[in-house]
Short mmCIF file of C-alpha atoms and ligand atoms in Angstrom, two decimals:
data_model
loop_
_atom_site.label_atom_id
_atom_site.label_comp_id
_atom_site.label_asym_id
_atom_site.label_seq_id
_atom_site.Cartn_x
_atom_site.Cartn_y
_atom_site.Cartn_z
CA UNK A 10 0.00 0.00 0.00
CA UNK A 11 1.43 3.41 -0.87
CA UNK A 12 2.21 5.65 2.06
CA UNK A 13 1.17 9.31 2.27
CA UNK A 14 3.77 11.63 0.84
CA UNK A 15 4.93 14.56 2.99
CA UNK A 16 7.16 17.58 2.71
CA UNK A 17 8.86 18.19 6.08
CA UNK A 18 10.21 21.72 6.01
CA UNK A 19 12.85 21.50 8.79
CA UNK A 20 15.10 18.95 10.42
CA UNK A 21 13.16 17.27 13.25
CA UNK A 22 14.40 15.36 16.33
CA UNK A 23 15.85 11.93 15.46
CA UNK A 24 13.08 9.96 17.17
CA UNK A 25 10.48 11.92 15.22
CA UNK A 26 12.29 11.47 11.92
CA UNK A 27 12.55 7.72 12.62
CA UNK A 28 8.76 7.47 13.00
CA UNK A 29 8.31 9.65 9.92
CA UNK A 30 10.54 7.35 7.86
CA UNK A 31 8.64 4.31 9.12
CA UNK A 32 5.16 5.59 8.29
CA UNK A 33 5.50 8.16 5.51
CA UNK A 34 7.13 8.79 2.24
CA UNK A 35 8.75 11.96 3.58
CA UNK A 36 11.03 14.49 1.97
CA UNK A 37 13.02 15.85 4.92
CA UNK A 38 15.40 18.79 5.22
CA UNK A 39 18.74 17.50 6.51
CA UNK A 40 20.56 20.81 6.01
CA UNK A 41 17.77 22.56 7.96
CA UNK A 42 17.59 25.80 5.98
CA UNK A 43 14.33 27.73 5.79
CA UNK A 44 12.76 26.96 2.42
CA UNK A 45 11.97 29.99 0.27
CA UNK A 46 8.36 30.27 -0.95
CA UNK A 47 9.20 29.22 -4.53
CA UNK A 48 11.12 26.22 -3.21
CA UNK A 49 8.23 25.22 -0.97
CA UNK A 50 5.81 25.39 -3.88
CA UNK A 51 8.16 23.41 -6.15
CA UNK A 52 8.72 20.71 -3.52
CA UNK A 53 4.99 20.44 -2.82
CA UNK A 54 4.51 18.81 -6.23
CA UNK A 55 3.21 15.26 -5.79
CA UNK A 56 2.93 15.58 -1.98
CA UNK A 57 -0.19 14.90 0.08
CA UNK A 58 0.71 17.17 2.98
CA UNK A 59 3.19 19.38 4.82
CA UNK A 60 4.79 19.15 8.22
CA UNK A 61 5.72 22.78 8.89
CA UNK A 62 7.16 24.97 11.67
CA UNK A 63 6.69 28.55 12.88
CA UNK A 64 9.74 29.54 10.81
CA UNK A 65 7.74 28.89 7.60
CA UNK A 66 5.41 31.62 6.34
CA UNK A 67 2.36 30.02 4.78
CA UNK A 68 0.43 33.07 3.69
CA UNK A 69 -2.55 33.27 1.34
CA UNK A 70 -0.35 33.88 -1.70
CA UNK A 71 1.77 30.77 -1.07
CA UNK A 72 -1.25 28.63 -0.20
CA UNK A 73 -2.92 29.75 -3.43
CA UNK A 74 0.09 28.44 -5.41
CA UNK A 75 0.13 24.95 -3.86
CA UNK A 76 -0.91 21.94 -5.92
CA UNK A 77 -4.34 20.52 -5.14
CA UNK A 78 -2.70 17.30 -3.89
CA UNK A 79 -1.82 19.08 -0.60
CA UNK A 80 -4.60 18.27 1.86
CA UNK A 81 -3.06 18.96 5.27
CA UNK A 82 -0.51 21.22 6.97
CA UNK A 83 0.50 19.85 10.35
CA UNK A 84 2.42 22.45 12.30
CA UNK A 85 5.17 21.54 14.75
CA UNK A 86 3.99 24.29 17.13
CA UNK A 87 1.09 25.37 19.26
CA UNK A 88 0.99 28.82 17.61
CA UNK A 89 -0.33 28.89 14.06
CA UNK A 90 -0.14 32.59 13.23
CA UNK A 91 2.39 31.63 10.50
CA UNK A 92 -0.41 29.91 8.56
CA UNK A 93 -3.31 31.70 6.89
CA UNK A 94 -5.89 29.20 8.14
CA UNK A 95 -8.72 30.90 6.24
CA UNK A 96 -6.81 30.60 2.96
CA UNK A 97 -6.02 26.95 3.76
CA UNK A 98 -9.67 26.23 4.49
CA UNK A 99 -10.69 27.87 1.23
CA UNK A 100 -8.45 25.35 -0.56
CA UNK A 101 -9.78 22.46 1.52
CA UNK A 102 -6.46 22.07 3.38
CA UNK A 103 -6.69 20.97 7.04
CA UNK A 104 -4.41 22.70 9.58
CA UNK A 105 -3.29 21.20 12.90
CA UNK A 106 -1.09 22.36 15.80
CA UNK A 107 0.54 20.77 18.88
CA UNK A 108 -1.10 22.09 22.08
CA UNK A 109 -0.59 20.70 25.62
CA UNK A 110 2.79 19.07 25.14
CA UNK A 111 4.79 22.31 25.38
CA UNK A 112 2.81 23.93 28.19
CA UNK A 113 5.24 23.11 31.02
CA UNK A 114 8.43 23.84 29.10
CA UNK A 115 7.08 27.23 28.01
CA UNK A 116 5.79 28.08 31.48
CA UNK A 117 9.24 27.22 32.89
CA UNK A 118 10.86 29.67 30.46
CA UNK A 119 8.33 32.36 31.42
CA UNK A 120 9.37 31.93 35.07
CA UNK A 121 13.03 32.02 34.06
CA UNK A 122 12.37 35.33 32.31
CA UNK A 123 10.39 36.73 35.25
CA UNK A 124 13.15 35.81 37.69
CA UNK A 125 15.94 36.79 35.31
CA UNK A 126 14.41 40.20 34.63
CA UNK A 127 13.45 40.91 38.24
CA UNK A 128 16.82 39.82 39.64
CA UNK A 129 19.01 41.61 37.12
CA UNK A 130 20.46 38.42 35.68
CA UNK A 131 21.49 39.96 32.34
CA UNK A 132 23.55 42.69 34.03
CA UNK A 133 25.04 40.19 36.46
CA UNK A 134 26.07 37.81 33.71
CA UNK A 135 27.58 40.67 31.70
CA UNK A 136 29.60 41.80 34.76
CA UNK A 137 31.05 38.30 35.14
CA UNK A 138 31.77 37.74 31.47
CA UNK A 139 33.36 41.17 31.03
CA UNK A 140 35.35 40.85 34.27
CA UNK A 141 33.70 43.92 35.80
CA UNK A 142 32.70 42.25 39.10
CA UNK A 143 35.16 43.58 41.69
CA UNK A 144 33.69 42.44 45.03
CA UNK A 145 30.52 41.67 46.96
CA UNK A 146 28.94 44.94 48.04
CA UNK A 147 25.94 45.55 50.32
CA UNK A 148 24.50 47.92 47.75
CA UNK A 149 25.85 46.29 44.60
CA UNK A 150 23.59 45.26 41.73
CA UNK A 151 20.39 45.43 43.77
CA UNK A 152 17.29 44.06 42.12
CA UNK A 153 13.78 43.35 43.35
CA UNK A 154 11.93 40.40 44.89
CA UNK A 155 9.15 38.67 43.01
CA UNK A 156 7.52 37.60 46.29
CA UNK A 157 4.52 39.79 47.02
CA UNK A 158 4.42 41.23 43.49
CA UNK A 159 1.26 41.26 41.38
CA UNK A 160 1.76 39.11 38.30
CA UNK A 161 -0.58 40.09 35.46
CA UNK A 162 -1.16 37.30 32.95
CA UNK A 163 -2.62 38.22 29.56
CA UNK A 164 -4.20 35.09 28.10
CA UNK A 165 -5.13 32.54 30.76
CA UNK A 166 -5.08 29.42 28.56
CA UNK A 167 -2.97 26.34 29.28
CA UNK A 168 0.36 28.15 29.41
CA UNK A 169 -1.01 31.15 31.34
CA UNK A 170 -2.47 28.79 33.95
CA UNK A 171 0.80 26.86 34.22
CA UNK A 172 2.65 30.14 34.78
CA UNK A 173 0.11 31.13 37.45
CA UNK A 174 0.67 27.80 39.21
CA UNK A 175 4.43 28.34 39.31
CA UNK A 176 4.11 32.01 40.28
CA UNK A 177 2.05 31.12 43.38
CA UNK A 178 4.93 28.97 44.60
CA UNK A 179 7.15 32.07 44.35
CA UNK A 180 4.69 34.10 46.44
CA UNK A 181 3.28 36.21 43.62
CA UNK A 182 -0.32 37.41 43.58
CA UNK A 183 -1.91 36.34 40.30
CA UNK A 184 -4.09 38.66 38.22
CA UNK A 185 -5.29 37.91 34.69
CA UNK A 186 -7.22 39.03 31.67
CA UNK A 187 -8.75 36.51 29.31
CA UNK A 188 -11.53 36.58 26.72
CA UNK A 189 -13.67 34.54 29.14
CA UNK A 190 -13.38 34.43 32.90
CA UNK A 191 -12.25 31.04 34.25
CA UNK A 192 -14.53 29.18 36.63
CA UNK A 193 -13.69 29.54 40.30
CA UNK A 194 -12.15 26.05 40.52
CA UNK A 195 -9.68 26.89 37.75
CA UNK A 196 -8.97 30.43 38.90
CA UNK A 197 -7.36 29.31 42.18
CA UNK A 198 -7.95 32.78 43.61
CA UNK A 199 -6.49 34.70 40.66
CA UNK A 200 -8.04 38.14 40.21
CA UNK A 201 -9.91 38.52 36.90
CA UNK A 202 -9.77 41.86 35.04
CA UNK A 203 -12.44 42.38 32.42
CA UNK A 204 -10.17 44.53 30.22
CA UNK A 205 -6.50 44.36 29.32
CA UNK A 206 -6.18 47.99 30.40
CA UNK A 207 -7.38 47.16 33.94
CA UNK A 208 -4.88 44.32 34.09
CA UNK A 209 -1.98 46.56 33.00
CA UNK A 210 -2.80 49.04 35.78
CA UNK A 211 -2.73 46.22 38.37
CA UNK A 212 0.48 44.45 37.25
CA UNK A 213 3.93 44.82 38.79
CA UNK A 214 5.01 42.10 36.38
CA UNK A 215 3.14 41.53 33.12
CA UNK A 216 3.50 38.16 31.36
CA UNK A 217 2.09 37.68 27.87
CA UNK A 218 0.43 34.37 26.99
CA UNK A 219 -2.23 35.22 24.40
CA UNK A 220 -2.13 34.14 20.77
CA UNK A 221 -1.05 36.58 18.09
CA UNK A 222 -4.23 37.67 16.32
CA UNK A 223 -5.30 40.92 14.63
CA UNK A 224 -6.84 41.89 18.01
CA UNK A 225 -3.71 41.29 20.10
CA UNK A 226 -1.09 42.59 17.66
CA UNK A 227 0.74 45.48 19.42
CA UNK A 228 -1.49 45.14 22.46
CA UNK A 229 1.56 46.16 24.46
CA UNK A 230 2.07 49.66 23.09
CA UNK A 231 2.96 53.16 24.36
CA UNK A 232 -0.56 53.72 25.67
CA UNK A 233 -0.92 50.42 27.51
CA UNK A 234 2.67 50.43 28.82
CA UNK A 235 1.94 53.85 30.37
CA UNK A 236 -0.80 52.16 32.43
CA UNK A 237 1.73 49.84 34.10
CA UNK A 238 2.99 51.04 37.49
CA UNK A 239 6.42 52.71 37.38
CA UNK A 240 9.13 50.08 37.78
CA UNK A 241 7.04 47.30 36.22
CA UNK A 242 8.51 44.33 34.37
CA UNK A 243 7.25 42.97 31.03
CA UNK A 244 7.84 39.37 29.97
CA UNK A 245 6.92 37.81 26.61
CA UNK A 246 6.98 34.11 25.72
CA UNK A 247 4.03 34.28 23.29
CA UNK A 248 4.71 36.12 20.01
CA UNK A 249 6.88 39.15 19.29
CA UNK A 250 4.30 41.09 17.33
CA UNK A 251 2.07 41.44 20.42
CA UNK A 252 4.61 44.03 21.60
CA UNK A 253 5.47 47.36 19.99
CA UNK A 254 9.29 47.26 20.20
CA UNK A 255 9.65 51.02 19.92
CA UNK A 256 7.33 51.62 22.89
CA UNK A 257 8.90 48.87 25.01
CA UNK A 258 12.45 50.08 24.43
CA UNK A 259 11.51 53.73 25.08
CA UNK A 260 9.77 52.81 28.35
CA UNK A 261 12.82 50.81 29.45
CA UNK A 262 15.23 53.58 28.54
CA UNK A 263 13.07 56.20 30.28
CA UNK A 264 12.98 54.12 33.47
CA UNK A 265 9.22 53.61 33.42
CA UNK A 266 9.95 49.88 33.17
CA UNK A 267 12.51 48.31 35.49
CA UNK A 268 13.33 45.37 33.25
CA UNK A 269 12.03 43.12 30.49
CA UNK A 270 12.37 39.42 29.72
CA UNK A 271 11.85 38.30 26.13
CA UNK A 272 11.92 34.92 24.43
CA UNK A 273 10.08 36.00 21.27
CA UNK A 274 10.50 38.99 18.97
CA UNK A 275 8.93 40.68 15.99
CA UNK A 276 10.76 39.63 12.83
CA UNK A 277 12.80 36.85 14.51
CA UNK A 278 15.74 36.32 14.37
CA UNK A 279 16.39 39.87 13.15
CA UNK A 280 15.52 41.52 16.43
CA UNK A 281 15.61 45.25 17.08
CA UNK A 282 19.39 45.71 17.70
CA UNK A 283 18.75 48.11 20.58
CA UNK A 284 17.64 45.17 22.74
CA UNK A 285 21.22 43.88 22.75
CA UNK A 286 22.49 47.09 24.32
CA UNK A 287 20.09 47.14 27.29
CA UNK A 288 21.44 45.50 30.44
CA UNK A 289 18.00 45.33 31.99
CA UNK A 290 16.76 43.20 29.09
CA UNK A 291 17.00 39.48 29.86
CA UNK A 292 16.87 37.89 26.41
CA UNK A 293 16.54 34.34 25.11
CA UNK A 294 16.30 33.12 21.49
CA UNK A 295 12.79 31.56 21.38
CA UNK A 296 13.65 28.67 23.69
CA UNK A 297 10.14 28.21 25.15
CA UNK A 298 9.66 24.65 23.94
CA UNK A 299 13.33 23.81 23.35
CA UNK A 300 13.87 20.71 25.47
CA UNK A 301 14.53 17.27 24.01
CA UNK A 302 11.47 15.85 25.76
CA UNK A 303 9.17 18.61 24.58
CA UNK A 304 10.40 18.76 20.99
CA UNK A 305 10.00 14.98 20.71
CA UNK A 306 6.48 15.27 22.10
CA UNK A 307 5.65 18.07 19.65
CA UNK A 308 6.86 15.97 16.74
CA UNK A 309 4.89 12.93 17.87
CA UNK A 310 1.79 15.05 18.34
CA UNK A 311 2.14 16.46 14.81
CA UNK A 312 2.51 12.88 13.52
CA UNK A 313 -0.55 11.74 15.51
CA UNK A 314 -2.52 14.44 13.72
CA UNK A 315 -1.20 13.34 10.33
CA UNK A 316 -1.90 9.68 11.14
CA UNK A 317 -5.50 10.51 12.05
CA UNK A 318 -6.00 12.61 8.96
CA UNK A 319 -4.67 10.02 6.52
CA UNK A 320 -6.64 7.27 8.28
CA UNK A 321 -9.81 9.27 7.63
CA UNK A 322 -10.28 10.36 11.27
CA UNK A 323 -10.69 13.95 12.44
CA UNK A 324 -7.26 15.09 13.71
CA UNK A 325 -7.39 15.85 17.42
CA UNK A 326 -5.70 19.25 17.04
CA UNK A 327 -7.40 20.59 13.94
CA UNK A 328 -7.59 24.40 14.09
CA UNK A 329 -10.13 26.53 12.32
CA UNK A 330 -10.29 30.19 11.29
C1 DGY B 20 4.99 27.34 19.43
O1 DGY B 20 4.86 26.11 19.46
O2 DGY B 20 4.16 28.09 18.93
C2 DGY B 20 6.21 27.89 20.04
O3 DGY B 20 6.39 29.23 19.79
C3 DGY B 20 7.44 27.10 19.69
O4 DGY B 20 8.22 27.16 20.86
#
């Protein structure tokens, strides 16, 4: 029996590629470069589906150029803002993502950013690396505790809730804004704010966990940052385009913000170069889900979705516009 034919746009973990080779006729990408749109379209010829990543841009124009043999795009990610789902639906192409399996790894990185930003880790590391640390001083490199601080979570889905759980263990008071209020059993005492603006005003530390959508793009902008208390901290592990870089950098330089912690950026990996010069910016290169265990689980989840689809079952993680 012939096996479904897939284009896999990036190199995947070995265990995932082994299962791919067992079950699919897959064209993989051993050199792991990002395929240009024309290349993607050319390689799609004769394929039944794609296994893609957030580094691929599958916009309406590209989707419109795909051969009609392509029936599914399984993304190796929970976020799917890199795929024009509406355009895919219009061509009868199913889209799936990989929720759940990266919740803990991403929440861990959010806590790392919160702690790193609050405790001045970037400046401390720079002092060590550049041999500027002369001695222990009672007033040297003072930062701020997270205990007792109000943590404002924008987007209280799986990852937001996992961050809240961890934050409670660090003594933070959890506040949140979400499209719908959680039920009391799931809230665990977190304070709901009906608007993002209310949440900003009540957050000593703001952590972003909403999806990137036309409604949330640049939600963190000059106007909303001004609502944060002076000395607040902003952390982003969701998507870079939710933040207006210009406004964030200005607020940091002006001292309105104490520190920031970022794992995601607009136009990754070509980040605004000013971030690199700011010692109160604790920066990571989109490591949220980057553990061996999590990346394996993401790959297996993407394959589960493909298996279901090609067996004629509804994929568990099908997303819709
Ligand atoms: C996702 O899955 O959307 C993440 O950004 C990858 O870490």
